[in-house]
PDB file of C-alpha atoms in Angstrom:
ATOM      1  CA  UNK G   1      -6.318  58.513  32.539  1.00 41.00           C
ATOM      2  CA  UNK G   2      -5.383  54.910  33.150  1.00 40.00           C
ATOM      3  CA  UNK G   3      -3.857  54.171  36.508  1.00 41.00           C
ATOM      4  CA  UNK G   4      -2.468  50.784  35.444  1.00 41.00           C
ATOM      5  CA  UNK G   5       1.269  50.540  35.763  1.00 46.00           C
ATOM      6  CA  UNK G   6       3.072  50.592  32.449  1.00 41.00           C
ATOM      7  CA  UNK G   7       5.912  48.122  31.868  1.00 40.00           C
ATOM      8  CA  UNK G   8       9.377  49.530  32.288  1.00 40.00           C
ATOM      9  CA  UNK G   9      11.137  49.521  28.874  1.00 35.00           C
ATOM     10  CA  UNK G  10      14.284  48.394  30.668  1.00 36.00           C
ATOM     11  CA  UNK G  11      12.506  45.132  31.499  1.00 42.00           C
ATOM     12  CA  UNK G  12      12.125  44.273  27.811  1.00 44.00           C
ATOM     13  CA  UNK G  13      14.869  42.478  25.865  1.00 50.00           C
ATOM     14  CA  UNK G  14      16.819  44.533  23.373  1.00 60.00           C
ATOM     15  CA  UNK G  15      14.990  44.892  20.049  1.00 89.00           C
ATOM     16  CA  UNK G  16      16.716  43.047  17.231  1.00 96.00           C
ATOM     17  CA  UNK G  17      16.830  43.353  13.480  1.00 97.00           C
ATOM     18  CA  UNK G  18      15.650  40.036  12.030  1.00 98.00           C
ATOM     19  CA  UNK G  19      16.578  38.314   8.782  1.00 98.00           C
ATOM     20  CA  UNK G  20      15.214  35.160   7.164  1.00 98.00           C
ATOM     21  CA  UNK G  21      17.211  32.808   4.958  1.00 97.00           C
ATOM     22  CA  UNK G  22      14.697  30.546   3.258  1.00 94.00           C
ATOM     23  CA  UNK G  23      11.189  31.940   2.846  1.00 92.00           C
ATOM     24  CA  UNK G  24       9.413  28.613   3.112  1.00 92.00           C
ATOM     25  CA  UNK G  25       6.384  28.103   5.306  1.00 94.00           C
ATOM     26  CA  UNK G  26       8.219  28.521   8.625  1.00 96.00           C
ATOM     27  CA  UNK G  27      10.592  31.476   8.348  1.00 96.00           C
ATOM     28  CA  UNK G  28       8.160  34.271   7.438  1.00 96.00           C
ATOM     29  CA  UNK G  29       5.743  33.153  10.173  1.00 96.00           C
ATOM     30  CA  UNK G  30       8.437  33.241  12.849  1.00 97.00           C
ATOM     31  CA  UNK G  31       9.713  36.611  11.645  1.00 97.00           C
ATOM     32  CA  UNK G  32       6.169  38.007  11.660  1.00 96.00           C
ATOM     33  CA  UNK G  33       5.712  36.710  15.196  1.00 96.00           C
ATOM     34  CA  UNK G  34       8.964  38.332  16.306  1.00 97.00           C
ATOM     35  CA  UNK G  35       7.765  41.550  14.686  1.00 96.00           C
ATOM     36  CA  UNK G  36       4.679  41.471  16.892  1.00 95.00           C
ATOM     37  CA  UNK G  37       7.028  41.197  19.880  1.00 95.00           C
ATOM     38  CA  UNK G  38       8.771  44.406  18.828  1.00 95.00           C
ATOM     39  CA  UNK G  39      11.668  43.121  16.730  1.00 97.00           C
ATOM     40  CA  UNK G  40      12.192  44.423  13.199  1.00 96.00           C
ATOM     41  CA  UNK G  41      12.419  42.195  10.114  1.00 97.00           C
ATOM     42  CA  UNK G  42      14.866  43.802   7.711  1.00 97.00           C
ATOM     43  CA  UNK G  43      15.708  41.216   5.041  1.00 97.00           C
ATOM     44  CA  UNK G  44      14.530  37.918   3.607  1.00 97.00           C
ATOM     45  CA  UNK G  45      15.854  35.569   0.952  1.00 96.00           C
ATOM     46  CA  UNK G  46      13.810  33.264  -1.222  1.00 90.00           C
ATOM     47  CA  UNK G  47      14.420  31.440  -4.472  1.00 86.00           C
ATOM     48  CA  UNK G  48      11.099  30.131  -5.772  1.00 89.00           C
ATOM     49  CA  UNK G  49       8.172  32.257  -6.897  1.00 90.00           C
ATOM     50  CA  UNK G  50       6.093  30.732  -4.090  1.00 91.00           C
ATOM     51  CA  UNK G  51       8.686  31.784  -1.519  1.00 90.00           C
ATOM     52  CA  UNK G  52       8.768  35.306  -2.843  1.00 89.00           C
ATOM     53  CA  UNK G  53       4.971  35.569  -2.793  1.00 91.00           C
ATOM     54  CA  UNK G  54       4.896  34.189   0.742  1.00 92.00           C
ATOM     55  CA  UNK G  55       7.494  36.688   1.908  1.00 92.00           C
ATOM     56  CA  UNK G  56       5.582  39.553   0.320  1.00 91.00           C
ATOM     57  CA  UNK G  57       2.357  38.496   2.052  1.00 93.00           C
ATOM     58  CA  UNK G  58       3.779  37.736   5.488  1.00 94.00           C
ATOM     59  CA  UNK G  59       6.521  40.369   5.588  1.00 95.00           C
ATOM     60  CA  UNK G  60       5.348  43.284   3.421  1.00 94.00           C
ATOM     61  CA  UNK G  61       7.942  45.949   2.643  1.00 93.00           C
ATOM     62  CA  UNK G  62      10.809  43.710   3.798  1.00 96.00           C
ATOM     63  CA  UNK G  63      13.339  43.542   0.939  1.00 96.00           C
ATOM     64  CA  UNK G  64      14.273  40.307  -0.787  1.00 95.00           C
ATOM     65  CA  UNK G  65      18.058  39.980  -0.918  1.00 96.00           C
ATOM     66  CA  UNK G  66      20.679  37.210  -1.277  1.00 95.00           C
ATOM     67  CA  UNK G  67      21.444  35.139   1.853  1.00 96.00           C
ATOM     68  CA  UNK G  68      24.792  36.810   2.517  1.00 96.00           C
ATOM     69  CA  UNK G  69      23.119  40.204   2.521  1.00 97.00           C
ATOM     70  CA  UNK G  70      20.492  38.946   4.969  1.00 97.00           C
ATOM     71  CA  UNK G  71      23.308  38.187   7.400  1.00 97.00           C
ATOM     72  CA  UNK G  72      24.895  41.541   6.740  1.00 97.00           C
ATOM     73  CA  UNK G  73      21.712  43.393   7.722  1.00 97.00           C
ATOM     74  CA  UNK G  74      20.355  41.349  10.650  1.00 98.00           C
ATOM     75  CA  UNK G  75      21.278  40.839  14.296  1.00 97.00           C
ATOM     76  CA  UNK G  76      19.120  37.694  14.449  1.00 98.00           C
ATOM     77  CA  UNK G  77      19.076  35.395  11.428  1.00 98.00           C
ATOM     78  CA  UNK G  78      16.528  32.592  10.983  1.00 98.00           C
ATOM     79  CA  UNK G  79      17.864  29.744   8.857  1.00 98.00           C
ATOM     80  CA  UNK G  80      14.611  28.117   7.763  1.00 96.00           C
ATOM     81  CA  UNK G  81      15.740  25.710   5.062  1.00 95.00           C
ATOM     82  CA  UNK G  82      15.231  21.939   4.599  1.00 94.00           C
ATOM     83  CA  UNK G  83      17.187  19.682   6.966  1.00 95.00           C
ATOM     84  CA  UNK G  84      19.442  18.275   4.270  1.00 95.00           C
ATOM     85  CA  UNK G  85      20.314  21.772   3.041  1.00 96.00           C
ATOM     86  CA  UNK G  86      21.212  23.205   6.434  1.00 97.00           C
ATOM     87  CA  UNK G  87      24.778  21.881   7.014  1.00 97.00           C
ATOM     88  CA  UNK G  88      26.004  23.012   3.609  1.00 97.00           C
ATOM     89  CA  UNK G  89      24.358  26.404   3.983  1.00 97.00           C
ATOM     90  CA  UNK G  90      26.013  27.014   7.349  1.00 98.00           C
ATOM     91  CA  UNK G  91      29.432  25.958   6.067  1.00 97.00           C
ATOM     92  CA  UNK G  92      29.086  28.149   2.998  1.00 97.00           C
ATOM     93  CA  UNK G  93      28.061  31.227   4.969  1.00 97.00           C
ATOM     94  CA  UNK G  94      30.934  30.745   7.398  1.00 97.00           C
ATOM     95  CA  UNK G  95      33.529  30.139   4.679  1.00 96.00           C
ATOM     96  CA  UNK G  96      32.533  33.252   2.738  1.00 96.00           C
ATOM     97  CA  UNK G  97      32.782  35.479   5.804  1.00 96.00           C
ATOM     98  CA  UNK G  98      29.075  36.287   5.876  1.00 97.00           C
ATOM     99  CA  UNK G  99      28.737  35.436   9.567  1.00 97.00           C
ATOM    100  CA  UNK G 100      29.374  38.305  11.973  1.00 95.00           C
ATOM    101  CA  UNK G 101      30.690  37.929  15.539  1.00 96.00           C
ATOM    102  CA  UNK G 102      27.923  38.271  18.116  1.00 96.00           C
ATOM    103  CA  UNK G 103      25.199  37.531  15.575  1.00 97.00           C
ATOM    104  CA  UNK G 104      22.355  35.249  16.717  1.00 98.00           C
ATOM    105  CA  UNK G 105      22.037  32.415  14.223  1.00 98.00           C
ATOM    106  CA  UNK G 106      18.877  30.358  14.675  1.00 98.00           C
ATOM    107  CA  UNK G 107      17.885  27.271  12.733  1.00 98.00           C
ATOM    108  CA  UNK G 108      14.446  25.621  12.921  1.00 97.00           C
ATOM    109  CA  UNK G 109      15.346  22.041  11.991  1.00 97.00           C
ATOM    110  CA  UNK G 110      13.926  19.380  14.269  1.00 96.00           C
ATOM    111  CA  UNK G 111      16.640  16.907  13.351  1.00 96.00           C
ATOM    112  CA  UNK G 112      19.649  18.996  14.331  1.00 97.00           C
ATOM    113  CA  UNK G 113      20.740  20.569  17.572  1.00 97.00           C
ATOM    114  CA  UNK G 114      23.188  23.435  17.913  1.00 98.00           C
ATOM    115  CA  UNK G 115      26.287  21.561  16.713  1.00 98.00           C
ATOM    116  CA  UNK G 116      25.279  21.863  13.064  1.00 98.00           C
ATOM    117  CA  UNK G 117      26.004  25.572  13.546  1.00 98.00           C
ATOM    118  CA  UNK G 118      29.601  24.940  14.715  1.00 98.00           C
ATOM    119  CA  UNK G 119      31.158  26.528  11.578  1.00 98.00           C
ATOM    120  CA  UNK G 120      29.245  29.720  12.391  1.00 97.00           C
ATOM    121  CA  UNK G 121      30.158  29.416  16.069  1.00 97.00           C
ATOM    122  CA  UNK G 122      33.829  29.393  15.129  1.00 97.00           C
ATOM    123  CA  UNK G 123      33.178  32.597  13.193  1.00 96.00           C
ATOM    124  CA  UNK G 124      31.794  34.201  16.347  1.00 97.00           C
ATOM    125  CA  UNK G 125      28.056  33.623  15.917  1.00 97.00           C
ATOM    126  CA  UNK G 126      25.721  32.639  18.753  1.00 98.00           C
ATOM    127  CA  UNK G 127      24.035  29.331  17.765  1.00 98.00           C
ATOM    128  CA  UNK G 128      20.451  28.443  18.687  1.00 98.00           C
ATOM    129  CA  UNK G 129      18.198  25.576  17.577  1.00 98.00           C
ATOM    130  CA  UNK G 130      14.503  26.497  17.927  1.00 98.00           C
ATOM    131  CA  UNK G 131      12.136  23.976  16.356  1.00 98.00           C
ATOM    132  CA  UNK G 132       8.400  24.779  16.483  1.00 97.00           C
ATOM    133  CA  UNK G 133       6.438  21.560  16.989  1.00 96.00           C
ATOM    134  CA  UNK G 134       3.709  22.586  14.591  1.00 94.00           C
ATOM    135  CA  UNK G 135       2.715  22.092  10.977  1.00 91.00           C
ATOM    136  CA  UNK G 136       2.725  25.265   8.892  1.00 94.00           C
ATOM    137  CA  UNK G 137       0.448  26.387   6.066  1.00 92.00           C
ATOM    138  CA  UNK G 138       2.545  29.293   4.826  1.00 91.00           C
ATOM    139  CA  UNK G 139      -0.269  31.738   5.576  1.00 92.00           C
ATOM    140  CA  UNK G 140      -0.850  34.359   8.305  1.00 92.00           C
ATOM    141  CA  UNK G 141      -2.857  31.842  10.354  1.00 94.00           C
ATOM    142  CA  UNK G 142       0.483  30.279  11.338  1.00 95.00           C
ATOM    143  CA  UNK G 143       1.353  33.334  13.420  1.00 95.00           C
ATOM    144  CA  UNK G 144      -1.781  32.827  15.502  1.00 93.00           C
ATOM    145  CA  UNK G 145      -1.061  29.119  15.920  1.00 94.00           C
ATOM    146  CA  UNK G 146       2.342  29.838  17.417  1.00 94.00           C
ATOM    147  CA  UNK G 147       0.573  30.953  20.596  1.00 92.00           C
ATOM    148  CA  UNK G 148       1.026  28.036  22.975  1.00 92.00           C
ATOM    149  CA  UNK G 149       3.091  26.019  20.482  1.00 96.00           C
ATOM    150  CA  UNK G 150       5.923  23.989  22.009  1.00 97.00           C
ATOM    151  CA  UNK G 151       9.436  24.594  20.664  1.00 98.00           C
ATOM    152  CA  UNK G 152      12.257  22.069  20.890  1.00 98.00           C
ATOM    153  CA  UNK G 153      15.146  24.224  22.174  1.00 98.00           C
ATOM    154  CA  UNK G 154      18.839  23.302  22.019  1.00 98.00           C
ATOM    155  CA  UNK G 155      21.700  25.741  22.580  1.00 98.00           C
ATOM    156  CA  UNK G 156      24.952  26.103  24.498  1.00 97.00           C
ATOM    157  CA  UNK G 157      24.155  26.375  28.192  1.00 96.00           C
ATOM    158  CA  UNK G 158      25.215  30.010  28.329  1.00 97.00           C
ATOM    159  CA  UNK G 159      22.641  30.843  25.615  1.00 97.00           C
ATOM    160  CA  UNK G 160      19.795  28.797  27.059  1.00 96.00           C
ATOM    161  CA  UNK G 161      18.021  31.755  28.641  1.00 96.00           C
ATOM    162  CA  UNK G 162      18.273  33.792  25.434  1.00 96.00           C
ATOM    163  CA  UNK G 163      16.860  30.915  23.378  1.00 97.00           C
ATOM    164  CA  UNK G 164      13.970  30.370  25.737  1.00 96.00           C
ATOM    165  CA  UNK G 165      13.232  34.095  25.884  1.00 96.00           C
ATOM    166  CA  UNK G 166      12.875  34.262  22.087  1.00 96.00           C
ATOM    167  CA  UNK G 167      10.432  31.364  22.135  1.00 97.00           C
ATOM    168  CA  UNK G 168       8.362  33.014  24.842  1.00 96.00           C
ATOM    169  CA  UNK G 169       8.316  36.276  22.863  1.00 96.00           C
ATOM    170  CA  UNK G 170       6.780  34.362  19.953  1.00 95.00           C
ATOM    171  CA  UNK G 171       4.085  33.061  22.290  1.00 95.00           C
ATOM    172  CA  UNK G 172       5.588  29.589  22.405  1.00 97.00           C
ATOM    173  CA  UNK G 173       6.501  27.177  25.179  1.00 97.00           C
ATOM    174  CA  UNK G 174      10.214  26.223  25.319  1.00 98.00           C
ATOM    175  CA  UNK G 175      11.033  22.545  25.836  1.00 98.00           C
ATOM    176  CA  UNK G 176      14.724  21.793  26.352  1.00 97.00           C
ATOM    177  CA  UNK G 177      16.049  18.948  24.166  1.00 98.00           C
ATOM    178  CA  UNK G 178      19.581  17.618  24.684  1.00 97.00           C
ATOM    179  CA  UNK G 179      21.816  17.718  21.613  1.00 97.00           C
ATOM    180  CA  UNK G 180      22.114  13.923  21.358  1.00 97.00           C
ATOM    181  CA  UNK G 181      18.328  13.472  21.664  1.00 97.00           C
ATOM    182  CA  UNK G 182      17.353  15.693  18.737  1.00 97.00           C
ATOM    183  CA  UNK G 183      16.976  12.871  16.150  1.00 96.00           C
ATOM    184  CA  UNK G 184      14.798  10.863  18.552  1.00 97.00           C
ATOM    185  CA  UNK G 185      12.737  13.945  19.376  1.00 97.00           C
ATOM    186  CA  UNK G 186      12.189  14.637  15.691  1.00 96.00           C
ATOM    187  CA  UNK G 187      11.338  11.016  14.902  1.00 96.00           C
ATOM    188  CA  UNK G 188       8.655  11.106  17.606  1.00 96.00           C
ATOM    189  CA  UNK G 189       7.052  14.204  16.094  1.00 96.00           C
ATOM    190  CA  UNK G 190       7.194  12.797  12.557  1.00 94.00           C
ATOM    191  CA  UNK G 191       5.616   9.547  13.734  1.00 94.00           C
ATOM    192  CA  UNK G 192       2.754  11.379  15.401  1.00 93.00           C
ATOM    193  CA  UNK G 193       2.099  14.253  12.998  1.00 93.00           C
ATOM    194  CA  UNK G 194       3.374  13.388   9.508  1.00 92.00           C
ATOM    195  CA  UNK G 195       2.065   9.829   9.547  1.00 94.00           C
ATOM    196  CA  UNK G 196      -1.238  11.037  10.945  1.00 94.00           C
ATOM    197  CA  UNK G 197      -1.807  13.101   7.814  1.00 94.00           C
ATOM    198  CA  UNK G 198      -1.162  10.037   5.654  1.00 95.00           C
ATOM    199  CA  UNK G 199      -3.546   7.900   7.718  1.00 96.00           C
ATOM    200  CA  UNK G 200      -6.311  10.502   7.619  1.00 97.00           C
ATOM    201  CA  UNK G 201      -5.921  11.031   3.866  1.00 97.00           C
ATOM    202  CA  UNK G 202      -6.101   7.266   3.272  1.00 97.00           C
ATOM    203  CA  UNK G 203      -9.143   6.973   5.515  1.00 97.00           C
ATOM    204  CA  UNK G 204     -10.955   9.723   3.588  1.00 98.00           C
ATOM    205  CA  UNK G 205     -10.195   8.035   0.278  1.00 97.00           C
ATOM    206  CA  UNK G 206     -11.590   4.726   1.532  1.00 97.00           C
ATOM    207  CA  UNK G 207     -14.725   6.387   2.896  1.00 98.00           C
ATOM    208  CA  UNK G 208     -15.339   8.012  -0.491  1.00 97.00           C
ATOM    209  CA  UNK G 209     -14.926   4.579  -2.104  1.00 96.00           C
ATOM    210  CA  UNK G 210     -17.495   3.260   0.386  1.00 97.00           C
ATOM    211  CA  UNK G 211     -19.963   5.935  -0.711  1.00 97.00           C
ATOM    212  CA  UNK G 212     -19.552   8.510   2.056  1.00 98.00           C
ATOM    213  CA  UNK G 213     -20.147  11.957   0.558  1.00 97.00           C
ATOM    214  CA  UNK G 214     -18.511  13.992   3.341  1.00 97.00           C
ATOM    215  CA  UNK G 215     -15.688  11.917   4.853  1.00 97.00           C
ATOM    216  CA  UNK G 216     -14.164  14.955   6.522  1.00 97.00           C
ATOM    217  CA  UNK G 217     -17.391  15.619   8.410  1.00 97.00           C
ATOM    218  CA  UNK G 218     -17.630  11.984   9.438  1.00 97.00           C
ATOM    219  CA  UNK G 219     -14.027  11.729  10.592  1.00 97.00           C
ATOM    220  CA  UNK G 220     -13.791  15.083  12.367  1.00 97.00           C
ATOM    221  CA  UNK G 221     -15.625  14.202  15.591  1.00 97.00           C
ATOM    222  CA  UNK G 222     -14.249  10.649  15.652  1.00 97.00           C
ATOM    223  CA  UNK G 223     -10.620  11.630  15.189  1.00 97.00           C
ATOM    224  CA  UNK G 224     -10.953  14.608  17.517  1.00 96.00           C
ATOM    225  CA  UNK G 225     -12.247  12.341  20.276  1.00 97.00           C
ATOM    226  CA  UNK G 226      -9.598   9.698  19.580  1.00 96.00           C
ATOM    227  CA  UNK G 227      -6.804  12.275  19.741  1.00 96.00           C
ATOM    228  CA  UNK G 228      -8.159  13.797  22.938  1.00 96.00           C
ATOM    229  CA  UNK G 229      -8.531  10.372  24.560  1.00 96.00           C
ATOM    230  CA  UNK G 230      -5.030   9.318  23.496  1.00 96.00           C
ATOM    231  CA  UNK G 231      -3.437  12.497  24.873  1.00 96.00           C
ATOM    232  CA  UNK G 232      -5.315  12.081  28.135  1.00 96.00           C
ATOM    233  CA  UNK G 233      -5.074   8.320  28.642  1.00 96.00           C
ATOM    234  CA  UNK G 234      -2.349   6.904  26.395  1.00 96.00           C
ATOM    235  CA  UNK G 235      -2.751   3.194  25.648  1.00 95.00           C
ATOM    236  CA  UNK G 236      -5.861   2.988  27.839  1.00 95.00           C
ATOM    237  CA  UNK G 237      -7.652   4.819  24.988  1.00 95.00           C
ATOM    238  CA  UNK G 238      -7.085   1.933  22.556  1.00 95.00           C
ATOM    239  CA  UNK G 239     -10.309   0.604  21.086  1.00 94.00           C
ATOM    240  CA  UNK G 240     -11.568  -1.055  17.926  1.00 95.00           C
ATOM    241  CA  UNK G 241     -11.373  -4.596  16.537  1.00 95.00           C
ATOM    242  CA  UNK G 242      -7.640  -5.100  17.086  1.00 95.00           C
ATOM    243  CA  UNK G 243      -7.747  -4.141  20.765  1.00 95.00           C
ATOM    244  CA  UNK G 244     -10.851  -6.332  21.182  1.00 94.00           C
ATOM    245  CA  UNK G 245      -9.282  -9.302  19.399  1.00 94.00           C
ATOM    246  CA  UNK G 246     -11.933  -9.461  16.658  1.00 94.00           C
ATOM    247  CA  UNK G 247      -9.914 -11.562  14.218  1.00 94.00           C
ATOM    248  CA  UNK G 248     -12.806 -12.015  11.801  1.00 95.00           C
ATOM    249  CA  UNK G 249     -13.377  -8.287  11.480  1.00 95.00           C
ATOM    250  CA  UNK G 250      -9.684  -7.630  10.881  1.00 95.00           C
ATOM    251  CA  UNK G 251      -9.627 -10.370   8.231  1.00 95.00           C
ATOM    252  CA  UNK G 252     -12.595  -8.731   6.509  1.00 96.00           C
ATOM    253  CA  UNK G 253     -10.781  -5.391   6.575  1.00 96.00           C
ATOM    254  CA  UNK G 254      -7.682  -6.897   4.945  1.00 95.00           C
ATOM    255  CA  UNK G 255      -9.800  -8.599   2.279  1.00 95.00           C
ATOM    256  CA  UNK G 256     -11.604  -5.369   1.377  1.00 95.00           C
ATOM    257  CA  UNK G 257      -8.428  -3.325   1.350  1.00 96.00           C
ATOM    258  CA  UNK G 258      -6.779  -5.797  -1.014  1.00 95.00           C
ATOM    259  CA  UNK G 259      -9.754  -5.432  -3.346  1.00 95.00           C
ATOM    260  CA  UNK G 260     -10.224  -1.647  -3.298  1.00 95.00           C
ATOM    261  CA  UNK G 261      -6.974  -0.124  -2.055  1.00 96.00           C
ATOM    262  CA  UNK G 262      -4.075  -2.600  -2.108  1.00 95.00           C
ATOM    263  CA  UNK G 263      -1.543   0.157  -1.495  1.00 96.00           C
ATOM    264  CA  UNK G 264      -2.956   0.609   2.022  1.00 96.00           C
ATOM    265  CA  UNK G 265      -2.667  -3.033   3.127  1.00 95.00           C
ATOM    266  CA  UNK G 266       0.945  -2.910   4.327  1.00 95.00           C
ATOM    267  CA  UNK G 267       0.289   0.172   6.453  1.00 95.00           C
ATOM    268  CA  UNK G 268      -2.906  -1.294   7.922  1.00 95.00           C
ATOM    269  CA  UNK G 269      -1.151  -4.527   8.873  1.00 96.00           C
ATOM    270  CA  UNK G 270       1.845  -2.725  10.397  1.00 95.00           C
ATOM    271  CA  UNK G 271      -0.343  -0.446  12.502  1.00 95.00           C
ATOM    272  CA  UNK G 272      -2.630  -3.320  13.502  1.00 95.00           C
ATOM    273  CA  UNK G 273       0.353  -5.356  14.672  1.00 95.00           C
ATOM    274  CA  UNK G 274       1.737  -2.397  16.640  1.00 95.00           C
ATOM    275  CA  UNK G 275      -1.726  -1.830  18.165  1.00 95.00           C
ATOM    276  CA  UNK G 276      -2.032  -5.524  19.087  1.00 95.00           C
ATOM    277  CA  UNK G 277       1.367  -5.498  20.774  1.00 95.00           C
ATOM    278  CA  UNK G 278       0.476  -2.440  22.844  1.00 95.00           C
ATOM    279  CA  UNK G 279      -2.983  -3.757  23.706  1.00 95.00           C
ATOM    280  CA  UNK G 280      -1.465  -7.054  24.864  1.00 94.00           C
ATOM    281  CA  UNK G 281       1.217  -5.342  26.929  1.00 94.00           C
ATOM    282  CA  UNK G 282      -1.395  -3.210  28.704  1.00 94.00           C
ATOM    283  CA  UNK G 283      -3.864  -6.023  29.348  1.00 94.00           C
ATOM    284  CA  UNK G 284      -6.502  -4.741  26.924  1.00 94.00           C
ATOM    285  CA  UNK G 285      -6.255  -7.614  24.443  1.00 93.00           C
ATOM    286  CA  UNK G 286      -7.020 -11.004  25.964  1.00 93.00           C
ATOM    287  CA  UNK G 287      -4.230 -13.513  25.292  1.00 92.00           C
ATOM    288  CA  UNK G 288      -6.739 -16.198  24.260  1.00 90.00           C
ATOM    289  CA  UNK G 289      -7.990 -13.875  21.485  1.00 92.00           C
ATOM    290  CA  UNK G 290      -4.568 -12.675  20.439  1.00 92.00           C
ATOM    291  CA  UNK G 291      -3.485 -15.910  18.742  1.00 90.00           C
ATOM    292  CA  UNK G 292      -6.178 -15.836  16.056  1.00 92.00           C
ATOM    293  CA  UNK G 293      -5.706 -12.098  15.559  1.00 93.00           C
ATOM    294  CA  UNK G 294      -1.941 -12.372  15.145  1.00 93.00           C
ATOM    295  CA  UNK G 295      -2.495 -15.266  12.758  1.00 92.00           C
ATOM    296  CA  UNK G 296      -4.707 -13.080  10.595  1.00 93.00           C
ATOM    297  CA  UNK G 297      -2.089 -10.361  10.572  1.00 92.00           C
ATOM    298  CA  UNK G 298       0.686 -12.822   9.704  1.00 91.00           C
ATOM    299  CA  UNK G 299      -1.395 -14.300   6.865  1.00 85.00           C
ATOM    300  CA  UNK G 300      -2.187 -10.802   5.668  1.00 75.00           C
ATOM    301  CA  UNK G 301       1.509  -9.999   5.392  1.00 65.00           C
ATOM    302  CA  UNK G 302       1.989 -13.030   3.171  1.00 58.00           C
ATOM    303  CA  UNK G 303      -1.026 -12.125   1.063  1.00 57.00           C
ATOM    304  CA  UNK G 304      -3.378 -14.964   2.044  1.00 48.00           C
ATOM    305  CA  UNK G 305      -5.768 -12.940   4.184  1.00 42.00           C
ATOM    306  CA  UNK G 306      -6.992 -16.173   5.782  1.00 42.00           C
ATOM    307  CA  UNK G 307      -8.597 -16.472   9.193  1.00 39.00           C
ATOM    308  CA  UNK G 308      -8.596 -19.058  11.930  1.00 40.00           C
ATOM    309  CA  UNK G 309     -12.062 -20.572  12.060  1.00 38.00           C
ATOM    310  CA  UNK G 310     -13.883 -17.544  10.563  1.00 37.00           C
ATOM    311  CA  UNK G 311     -15.436 -16.760   7.229  1.00 37.00           C
ATOM    312  CA  UNK G 312     -13.829 -13.338   7.039  1.00 38.00           C
ATOM    313  CA  UNK G 313     -17.042 -11.497   7.833  1.00 37.00           C
ATOM    314  CA  UNK G 314     -17.537  -9.048  10.707  1.00 36.00           C
ATOM    315  CA  UNK G 315     -18.499 -10.535  14.034  1.00 38.00           C
ATOM    316  CA  UNK G 316     -22.040 -10.545  15.391  1.00 34.00           C
ATOM    317  CA  UNK G 317     -21.298 -10.228  19.089  1.00 36.00           C
ATOM    318  CA  UNK G 318     -22.552  -6.668  19.340  1.00 36.00           C
ATOM    319  CA  UNK G 319     -19.077  -5.076  19.396  1.00 36.00           C
ATOM    320  CA  UNK G 320     -19.223  -3.704  15.865  1.00 36.00           C
ATOM    321  CA  UNK G 321     -20.721  -0.435  17.110  1.00 37.00           C
ATOM    322  CA  UNK G 322     -17.354   0.709  18.507  1.00 42.00           C
ATOM    323  CA  UNK G 323     -16.226   3.022  15.735  1.00 42.00           C
ATOM    324  CA  UNK G 324     -12.638   3.139  16.991  1.00 42.00           C
TER     325      UNK G 324
END
């Protein structure tokens, strides 16, 4: 017989019935995670065939019902719909009397705080904004990834502990975000995560064009190291031709991109300029090298791709080996 002390059931939060409005990639994963914590999913709504299949896979035996019926059945309702849909959905549910007093109403939008739920608050609901800072696949692997995931949490002060407790039950880490800072918080995440996907996809396409047969295998270690270095060291991790001031190499890049992938030129130039500015500000880019580099970038914007005293070919000073 085990002699380990068993947890006192009185120490656990009350178990809740859980409903999901919007069976996209996020809602079923959060409901499944809450189910692992002892809560009970009882209803889910979904419109598209993909949503219905996702709900059936992630929440088997949980009935698919209209949104109003989800609210009727559940103590805790997850509103996991697109940002632009959320305000109208909340207003509609409140106006039709679907919201019940004392009901926990949780949305997962990064853009909005708790105020978007004000119509439901006036109807007696308890509003929480819990945004998981993670990309979702819409598969069971998402439930595992929630372990250690940060959540942007916004709620009335009196509900702060309840909001944070729900996040912890899902295995996440609550991070308090003030109501007025939610758009900035969300912009920061989009800049880092959404744009990263675009950059990686473009890089893989260019590597294929260059003849690389397995661009994912080539980029994996490089990007993993770059991400780790950036998270550890910030701007001190900057490397590559822009941070070094290799104007000729950058000019060659712009020339090749115009030839093989003109749709990527604007993004390359914008990121190179942002990198140059940060490298200059942190003393990584020497001012005497910055003038030629910034000239290349300015010419690139206007479509000339010219250089200052170079032939547009990569340099031969031995710095080319820095893959960053």
